[in-house]
Coordinates of C-alpha atoms and ligand atoms in Angstrom, one line a residue:
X1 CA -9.3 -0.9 -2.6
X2 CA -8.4 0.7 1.0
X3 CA -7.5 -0.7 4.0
X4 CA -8.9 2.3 6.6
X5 CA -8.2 1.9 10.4
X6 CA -10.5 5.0 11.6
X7 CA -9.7 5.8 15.2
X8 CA -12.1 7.8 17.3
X9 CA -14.8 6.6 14.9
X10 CA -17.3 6.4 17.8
X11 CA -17.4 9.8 18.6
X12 CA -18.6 12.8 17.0
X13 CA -16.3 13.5 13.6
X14 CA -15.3 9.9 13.5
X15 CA -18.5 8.5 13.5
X16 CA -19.8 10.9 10.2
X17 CA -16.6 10.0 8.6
X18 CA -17.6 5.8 9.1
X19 CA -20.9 6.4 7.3
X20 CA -19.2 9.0 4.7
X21 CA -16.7 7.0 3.7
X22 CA -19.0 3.9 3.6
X23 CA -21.2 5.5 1.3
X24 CA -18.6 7.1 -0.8
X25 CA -16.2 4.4 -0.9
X26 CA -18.4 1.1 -0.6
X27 CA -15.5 -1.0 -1.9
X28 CA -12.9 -0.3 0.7
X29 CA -12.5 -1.6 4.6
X30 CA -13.2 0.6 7.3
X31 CA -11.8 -0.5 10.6
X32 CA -12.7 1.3 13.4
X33 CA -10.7 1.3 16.5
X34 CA -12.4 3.3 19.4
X35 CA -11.8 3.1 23.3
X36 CA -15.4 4.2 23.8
X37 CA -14.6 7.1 26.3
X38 CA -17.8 9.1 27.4
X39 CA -17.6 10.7 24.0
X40 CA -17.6 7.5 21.6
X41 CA -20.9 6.0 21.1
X42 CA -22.0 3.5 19.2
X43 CA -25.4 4.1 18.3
X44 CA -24.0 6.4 15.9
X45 CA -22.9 3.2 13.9
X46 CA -26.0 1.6 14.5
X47 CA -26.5 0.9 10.8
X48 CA -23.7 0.7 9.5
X49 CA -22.4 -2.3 12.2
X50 CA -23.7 -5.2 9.7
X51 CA -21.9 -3.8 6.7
X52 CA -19.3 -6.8 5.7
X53 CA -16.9 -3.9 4.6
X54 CA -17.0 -2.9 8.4
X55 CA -15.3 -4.2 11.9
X56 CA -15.7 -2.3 15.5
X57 CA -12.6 -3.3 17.6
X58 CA -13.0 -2.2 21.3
X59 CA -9.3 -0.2 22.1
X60 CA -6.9 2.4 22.7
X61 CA -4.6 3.3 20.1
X62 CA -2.1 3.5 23.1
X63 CA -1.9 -0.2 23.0
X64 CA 0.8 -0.8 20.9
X65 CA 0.0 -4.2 21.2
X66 CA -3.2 -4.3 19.8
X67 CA -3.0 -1.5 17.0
X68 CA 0.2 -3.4 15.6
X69 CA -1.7 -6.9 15.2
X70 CA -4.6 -4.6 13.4
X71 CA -2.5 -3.2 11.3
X72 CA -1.2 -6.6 10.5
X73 CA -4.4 -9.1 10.5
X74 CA -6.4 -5.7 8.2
X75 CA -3.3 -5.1 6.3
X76 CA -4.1 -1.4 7.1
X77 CA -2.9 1.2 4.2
X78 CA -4.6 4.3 5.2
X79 CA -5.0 5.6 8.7
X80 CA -6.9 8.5 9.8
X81 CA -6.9 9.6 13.4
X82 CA -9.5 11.3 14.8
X83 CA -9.4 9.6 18.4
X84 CA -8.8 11.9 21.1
X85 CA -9.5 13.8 24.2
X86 CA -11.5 16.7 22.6
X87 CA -13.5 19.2 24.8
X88 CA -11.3 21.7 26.3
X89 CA -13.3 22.3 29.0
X90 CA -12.4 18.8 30.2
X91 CA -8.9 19.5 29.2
X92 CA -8.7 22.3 31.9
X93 CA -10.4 19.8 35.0
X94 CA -8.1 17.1 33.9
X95 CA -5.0 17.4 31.6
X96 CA -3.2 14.1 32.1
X97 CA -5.8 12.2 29.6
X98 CA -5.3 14.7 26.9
X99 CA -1.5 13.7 27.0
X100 CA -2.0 10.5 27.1
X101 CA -3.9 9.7 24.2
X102 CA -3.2 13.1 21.9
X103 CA 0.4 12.7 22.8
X104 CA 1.7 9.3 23.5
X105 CA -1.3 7.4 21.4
X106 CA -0.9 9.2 18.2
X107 CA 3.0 8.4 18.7
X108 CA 2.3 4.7 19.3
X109 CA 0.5 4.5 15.8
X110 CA 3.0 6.0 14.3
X111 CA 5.5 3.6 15.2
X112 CA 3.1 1.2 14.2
X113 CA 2.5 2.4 11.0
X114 CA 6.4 2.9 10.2
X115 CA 7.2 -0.9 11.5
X116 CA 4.0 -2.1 9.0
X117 CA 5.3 -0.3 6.5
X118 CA 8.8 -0.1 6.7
X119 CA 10.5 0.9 3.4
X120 CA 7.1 0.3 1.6
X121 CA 5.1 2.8 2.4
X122 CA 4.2 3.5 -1.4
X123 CA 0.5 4.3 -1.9
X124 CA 0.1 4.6 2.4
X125 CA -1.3 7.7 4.1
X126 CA -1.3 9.0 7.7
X127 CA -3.6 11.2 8.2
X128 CA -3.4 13.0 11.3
X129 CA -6.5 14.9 12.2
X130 CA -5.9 17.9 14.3
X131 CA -8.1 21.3 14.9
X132 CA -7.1 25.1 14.3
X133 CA -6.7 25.7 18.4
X134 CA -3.0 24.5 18.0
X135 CA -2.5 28.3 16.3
X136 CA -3.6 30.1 19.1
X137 CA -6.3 32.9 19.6
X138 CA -6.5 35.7 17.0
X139 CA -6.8 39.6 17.8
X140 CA -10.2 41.4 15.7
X141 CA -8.0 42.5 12.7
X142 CA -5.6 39.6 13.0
X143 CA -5.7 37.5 9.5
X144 CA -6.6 34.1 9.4
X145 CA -4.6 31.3 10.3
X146 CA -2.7 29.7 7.5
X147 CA -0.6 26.9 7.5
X148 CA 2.8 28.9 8.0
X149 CA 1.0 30.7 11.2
X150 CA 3.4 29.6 14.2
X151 CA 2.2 27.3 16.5
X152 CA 0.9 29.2 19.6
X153 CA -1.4 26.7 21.8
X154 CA -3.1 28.1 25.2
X155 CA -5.3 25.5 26.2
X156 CA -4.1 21.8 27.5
X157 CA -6.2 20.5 24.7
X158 CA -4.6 22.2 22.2
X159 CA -1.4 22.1 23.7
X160 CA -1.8 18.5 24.0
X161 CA -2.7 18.6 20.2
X162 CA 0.5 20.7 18.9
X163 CA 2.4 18.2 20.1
X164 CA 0.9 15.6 18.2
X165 CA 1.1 17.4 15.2
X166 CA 5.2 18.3 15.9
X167 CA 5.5 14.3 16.3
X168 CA 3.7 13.3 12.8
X169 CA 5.6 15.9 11.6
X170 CA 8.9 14.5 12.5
X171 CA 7.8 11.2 11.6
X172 CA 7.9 12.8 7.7
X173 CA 10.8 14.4 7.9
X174 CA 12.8 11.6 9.9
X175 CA 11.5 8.4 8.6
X176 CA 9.9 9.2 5.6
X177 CA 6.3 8.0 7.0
X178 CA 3.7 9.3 4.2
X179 CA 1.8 11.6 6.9
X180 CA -0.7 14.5 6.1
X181 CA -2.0 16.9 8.7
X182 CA -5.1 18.6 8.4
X183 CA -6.1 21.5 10.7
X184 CA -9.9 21.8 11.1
X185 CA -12.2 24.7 12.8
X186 CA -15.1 23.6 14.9
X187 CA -17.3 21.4 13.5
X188 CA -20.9 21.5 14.1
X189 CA -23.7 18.6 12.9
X190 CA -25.7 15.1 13.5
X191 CA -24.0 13.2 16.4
X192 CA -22.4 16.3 18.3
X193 CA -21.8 15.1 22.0
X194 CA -24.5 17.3 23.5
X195 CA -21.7 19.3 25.8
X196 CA -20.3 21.4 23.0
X197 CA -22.0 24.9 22.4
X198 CA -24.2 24.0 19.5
X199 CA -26.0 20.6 20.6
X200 CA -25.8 21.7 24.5
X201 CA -27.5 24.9 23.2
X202 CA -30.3 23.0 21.0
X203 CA -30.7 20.2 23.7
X204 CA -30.8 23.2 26.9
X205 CA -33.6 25.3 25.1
X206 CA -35.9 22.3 24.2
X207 CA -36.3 21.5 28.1
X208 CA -36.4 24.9 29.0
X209 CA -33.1 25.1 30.4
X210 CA -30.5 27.9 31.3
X211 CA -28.0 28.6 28.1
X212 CA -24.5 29.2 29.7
X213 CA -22.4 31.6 27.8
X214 CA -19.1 32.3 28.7
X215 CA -17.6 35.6 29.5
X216 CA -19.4 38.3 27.5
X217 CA -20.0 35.9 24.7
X218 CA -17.9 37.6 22.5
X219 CA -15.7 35.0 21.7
X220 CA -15.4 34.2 17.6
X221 CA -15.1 30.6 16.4
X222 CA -14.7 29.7 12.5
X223 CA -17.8 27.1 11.9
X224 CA -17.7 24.3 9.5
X225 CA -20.4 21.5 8.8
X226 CA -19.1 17.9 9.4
X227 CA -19.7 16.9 6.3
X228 CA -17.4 19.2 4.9
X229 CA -14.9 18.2 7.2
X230 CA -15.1 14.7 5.9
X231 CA -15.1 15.6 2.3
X232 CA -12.2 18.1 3.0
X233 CA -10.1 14.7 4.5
X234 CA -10.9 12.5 1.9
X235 CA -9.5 15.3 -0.9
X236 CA -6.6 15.2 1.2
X237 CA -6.3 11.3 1.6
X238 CA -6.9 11.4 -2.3
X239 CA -4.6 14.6 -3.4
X240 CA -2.4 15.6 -0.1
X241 CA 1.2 16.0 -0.5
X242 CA 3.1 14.0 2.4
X243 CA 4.1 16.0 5.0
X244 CA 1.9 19.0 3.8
X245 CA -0.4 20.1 6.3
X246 CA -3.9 21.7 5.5
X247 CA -5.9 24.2 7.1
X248 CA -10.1 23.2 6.6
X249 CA -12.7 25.8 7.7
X250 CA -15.8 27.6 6.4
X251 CA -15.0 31.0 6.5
X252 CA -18.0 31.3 8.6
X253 CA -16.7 33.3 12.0
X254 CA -19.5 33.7 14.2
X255 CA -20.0 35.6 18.0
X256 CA -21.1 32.6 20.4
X257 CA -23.7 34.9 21.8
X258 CA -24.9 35.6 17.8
X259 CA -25.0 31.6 17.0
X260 CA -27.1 31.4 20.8
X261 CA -29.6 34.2 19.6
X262 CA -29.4 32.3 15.9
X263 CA -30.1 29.1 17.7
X264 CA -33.2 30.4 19.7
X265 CA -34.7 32.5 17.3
X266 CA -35.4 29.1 15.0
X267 CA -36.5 27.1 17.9
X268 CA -39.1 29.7 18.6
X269 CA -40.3 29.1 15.3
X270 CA -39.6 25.3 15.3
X271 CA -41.0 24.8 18.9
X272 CA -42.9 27.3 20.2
X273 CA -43.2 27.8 23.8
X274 CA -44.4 30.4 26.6
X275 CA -41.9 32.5 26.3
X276 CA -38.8 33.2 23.7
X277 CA -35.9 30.9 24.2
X278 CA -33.9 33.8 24.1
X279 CA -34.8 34.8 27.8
X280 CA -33.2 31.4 28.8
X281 CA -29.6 32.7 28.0
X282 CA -27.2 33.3 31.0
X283 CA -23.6 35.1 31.5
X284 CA -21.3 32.6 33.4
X285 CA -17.8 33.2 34.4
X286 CA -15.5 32.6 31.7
X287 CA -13.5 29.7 30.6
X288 CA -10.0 30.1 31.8
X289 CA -7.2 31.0 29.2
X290 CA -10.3 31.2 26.8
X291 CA -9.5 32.1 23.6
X292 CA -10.6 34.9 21.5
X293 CA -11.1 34.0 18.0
X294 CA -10.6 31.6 15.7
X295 CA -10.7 32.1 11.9
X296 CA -8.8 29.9 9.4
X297 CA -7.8 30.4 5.8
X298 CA -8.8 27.2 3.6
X299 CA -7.4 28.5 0.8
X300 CA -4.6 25.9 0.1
X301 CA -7.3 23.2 0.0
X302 CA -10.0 25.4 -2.6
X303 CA -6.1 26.1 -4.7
X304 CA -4.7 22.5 -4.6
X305 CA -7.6 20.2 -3.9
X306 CA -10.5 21.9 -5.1
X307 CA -12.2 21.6 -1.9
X308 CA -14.7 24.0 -0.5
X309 CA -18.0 23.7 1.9
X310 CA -21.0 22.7 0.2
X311 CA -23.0 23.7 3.1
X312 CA -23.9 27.7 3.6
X313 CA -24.3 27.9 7.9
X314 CA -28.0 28.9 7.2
X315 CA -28.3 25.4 5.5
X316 CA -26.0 23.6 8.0
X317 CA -27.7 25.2 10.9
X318 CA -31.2 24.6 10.1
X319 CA -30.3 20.1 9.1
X320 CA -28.4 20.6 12.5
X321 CA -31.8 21.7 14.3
X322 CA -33.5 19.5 12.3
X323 CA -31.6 16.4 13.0
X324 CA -31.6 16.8 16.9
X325 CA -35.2 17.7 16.8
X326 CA -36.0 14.3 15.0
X327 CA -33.1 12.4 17.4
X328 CA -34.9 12.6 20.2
X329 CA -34.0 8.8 21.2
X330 CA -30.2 9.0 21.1
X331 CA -29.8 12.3 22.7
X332 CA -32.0 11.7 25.4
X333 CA -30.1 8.4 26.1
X334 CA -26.7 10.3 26.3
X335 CA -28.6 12.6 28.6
X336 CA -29.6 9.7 31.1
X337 CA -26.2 7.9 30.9
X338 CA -28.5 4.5 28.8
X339 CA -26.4 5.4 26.1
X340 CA -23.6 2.9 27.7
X341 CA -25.5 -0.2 28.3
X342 CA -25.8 -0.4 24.0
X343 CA -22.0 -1.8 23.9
X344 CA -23.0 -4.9 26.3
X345 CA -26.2 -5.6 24.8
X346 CA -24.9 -5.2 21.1
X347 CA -21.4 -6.8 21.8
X348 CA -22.0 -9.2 24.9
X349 CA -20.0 -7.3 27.9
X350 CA -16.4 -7.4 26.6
Ligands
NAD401 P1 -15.1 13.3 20.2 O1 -14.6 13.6 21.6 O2 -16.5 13.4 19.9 O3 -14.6 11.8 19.8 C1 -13.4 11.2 20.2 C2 -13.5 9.7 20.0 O4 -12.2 9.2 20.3 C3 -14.5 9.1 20.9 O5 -15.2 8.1 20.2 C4 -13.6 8.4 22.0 O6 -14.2 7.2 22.5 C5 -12.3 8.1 21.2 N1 -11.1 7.9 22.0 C6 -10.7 8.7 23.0 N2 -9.5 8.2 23.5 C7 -9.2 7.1 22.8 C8 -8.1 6.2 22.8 N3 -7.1 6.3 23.7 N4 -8.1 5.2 21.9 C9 -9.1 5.1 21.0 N5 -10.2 5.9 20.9 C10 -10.2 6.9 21.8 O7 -14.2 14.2 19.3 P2 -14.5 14.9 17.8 O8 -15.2 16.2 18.1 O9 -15.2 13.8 17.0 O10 -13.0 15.1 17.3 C11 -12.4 14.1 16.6 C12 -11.0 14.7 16.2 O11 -11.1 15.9 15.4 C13 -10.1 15.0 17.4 O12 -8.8 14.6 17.1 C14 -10.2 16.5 17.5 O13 -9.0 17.1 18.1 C15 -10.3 16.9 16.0 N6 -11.1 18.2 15.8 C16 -12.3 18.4 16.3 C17 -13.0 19.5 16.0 C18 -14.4 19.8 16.5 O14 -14.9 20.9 16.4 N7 -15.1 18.8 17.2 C19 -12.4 20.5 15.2 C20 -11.2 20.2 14.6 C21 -10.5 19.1 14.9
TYD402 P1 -16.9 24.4 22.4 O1 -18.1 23.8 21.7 O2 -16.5 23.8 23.7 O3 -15.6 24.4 21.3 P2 -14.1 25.0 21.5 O4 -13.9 25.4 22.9 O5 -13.3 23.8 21.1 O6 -14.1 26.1 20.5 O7 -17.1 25.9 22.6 C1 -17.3 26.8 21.5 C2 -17.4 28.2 22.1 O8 -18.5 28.4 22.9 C3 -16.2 28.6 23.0 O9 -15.8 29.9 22.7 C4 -16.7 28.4 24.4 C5 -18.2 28.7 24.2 N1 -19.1 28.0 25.1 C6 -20.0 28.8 25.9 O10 -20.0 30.0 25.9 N2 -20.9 28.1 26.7 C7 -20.9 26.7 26.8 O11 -21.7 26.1 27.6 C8 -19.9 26.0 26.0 C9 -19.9 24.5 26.0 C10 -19.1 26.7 25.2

């Protein structure tokens, strides 16, 4: 049996990985430690939040104080990090958050882990959940990113990111802390916050909104279905090398202004309405420093770990669709900010 804390397990990633891991895993203890920024949510966990196997603690995991006595009073064996400042966009308005939790929170749990652990770490894993920005943008012939690609970051997200990954890397090589680093594409799927491309996309069409793409919409991302993401973790939770780091992705690059037109054309059919949801899309001015292309070579997890995606995109795209369509209630509640109030009803105004 495994002692999980799951950090960021209110937001998007985080929260699959609570219900995957509860379903896959029903005899171990998820702890989920989540500051409930404007991306964590927990109607995601809605039902999942009676499960005995299951505890929601309200925190950062910059308070060393607090993740210490968790790790203690949970006797915590396994850690898997997803909490973070994630949305670049943000990251460009407002670096200083990214810093401080991508930067100084995952250093504060590992220093909690290593004083847990100490000179027992034997059968402990820190897993350190990072993203495939921290290699940098990719010309049109350029090969994928694998895990010996050089660190090239251009956006204070993934800037902010890097460093974390450099720091869990020292940690290995240092003090010996069983870490594993896995490097993920963008994720896609159920419980997306609705201001990243797919879900804002979805969400903007529905009410007959303007679709905003950025520059000449162009730019290639590497898409991957949550799900596999969370399967791809817990191959590498199960079968990871400490201190090996491994890059997870779908082989599955797609223009944004293709996954738009992809988007629209199945809503037309879905939800038809006076005119094609195509005709919504807009060209605004571009992100700044906005990368190019993203493509990442899994093939270190399919070799070593026997991992690969079970979803095709056509599959993921269309349960994607589906599940906002049928969501109404907890999309529309982000939308109108209600979404907040469910943490003092549910848990009393702490
Ligand atoms: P998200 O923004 O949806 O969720 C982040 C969660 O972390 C939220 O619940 C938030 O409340 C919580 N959080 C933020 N600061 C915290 C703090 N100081 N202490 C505790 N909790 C805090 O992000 P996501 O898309 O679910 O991404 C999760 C992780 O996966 C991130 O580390 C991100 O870098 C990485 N990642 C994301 C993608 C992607 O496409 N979304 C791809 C690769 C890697
Ligand atoms: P996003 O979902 O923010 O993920 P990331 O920046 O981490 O890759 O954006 C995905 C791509 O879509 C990225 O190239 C920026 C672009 N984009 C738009 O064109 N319009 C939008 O409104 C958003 C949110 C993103």
């Amino acid at each position: 049996m495994k002692h999980l804390l799951v950090t960021g397990g209110a937001g998007f990633i985080g929260s699959n990985f609570v219900h995957y891991w509860l379903n896959n895993h029903p005899q171990d203890r998820v702890v989920n430690l989540d500051a409930l920024t404007y991306a964590g949510n927990l109607e995601n966990l809605k039902d999942v939040e009676d499960d005995p196997n299951y505890r929601f603690v309200h925190g950062s995991i910059c308070d060393g104080e607090l993740v210490g006595r968790l790790f203690e009073e949970e006797q915590i064996d396994t850690v898997v990090n997803f909490a973070a400042e994630s949305h670049v966009d943000r990251s460009i308005l407002g670096p200083e958050e990214f810093i401080r939790t991508n930067v100084h929170g995952t250093f504060t749990l590992l220093e909690a882990a290593r004083k847990h652990w100490g000179g027992d770490a034997d059968g402990c894993r820190f897993l350190h959940v990072s993203t495939d920005e921290v290699y940098g943008s990719l010309g049109p012939d350029d090969p994928a990113f694998t895990e010996s690609t050089p660190f090239a970051p251009n956006s204070p997200y993934s800037a902010s990111k890097a460093s974390s990954d450099h720091l869990v890397r020292a940690w290995f090589h240092t003090y010996g802390l069983p870490v594993l680093t896995t490097n993920c594409s963008n994720n896609y799927g159920p419980w997306q916050f609705p201001e990243k491309l797919i879900p804002l996309v979805i969400l903007n069409a529905l009410e007959d909104k303007p679709l905003p793409i950025y520059g000449d919409g162009l730019n290639i991302r590497d898409w991957l279905h949550v799900e596999d993401h969370c399967r791809g973790i817990d191959a590498v939770i199960q079968g990871g090398t400490p201190g090996e780091t491994y890059n997870i992705g779908g082989c599955n690059e797609w223009a944004n202004i293709d996954i738009v037109k992809l988007v629209c054309s199945r809503l037309d059919e879905l939800r038809p309405g006076a005119r094609p949801k195509a005709e919504l899309i807009t060209y605004v001015k571009d992100r700044l420093g906005h990368d190019r292309r993203y493509a990442i070579d899994a093939g270190k997890m399919q070799r070593e770990l026997g991992w690969q995606p079970r979803y095709t995109f056509e599959t993921g795209i269309e349960q994607t669709i589906h599940w906002y369509l049928d969501n109404e209630e907890w999309w529309s509640r982000i939308r109108d900010g209600a979404y907040r109030d469910y943490y003092r009803t549910q848990y009393g105004g702490a």
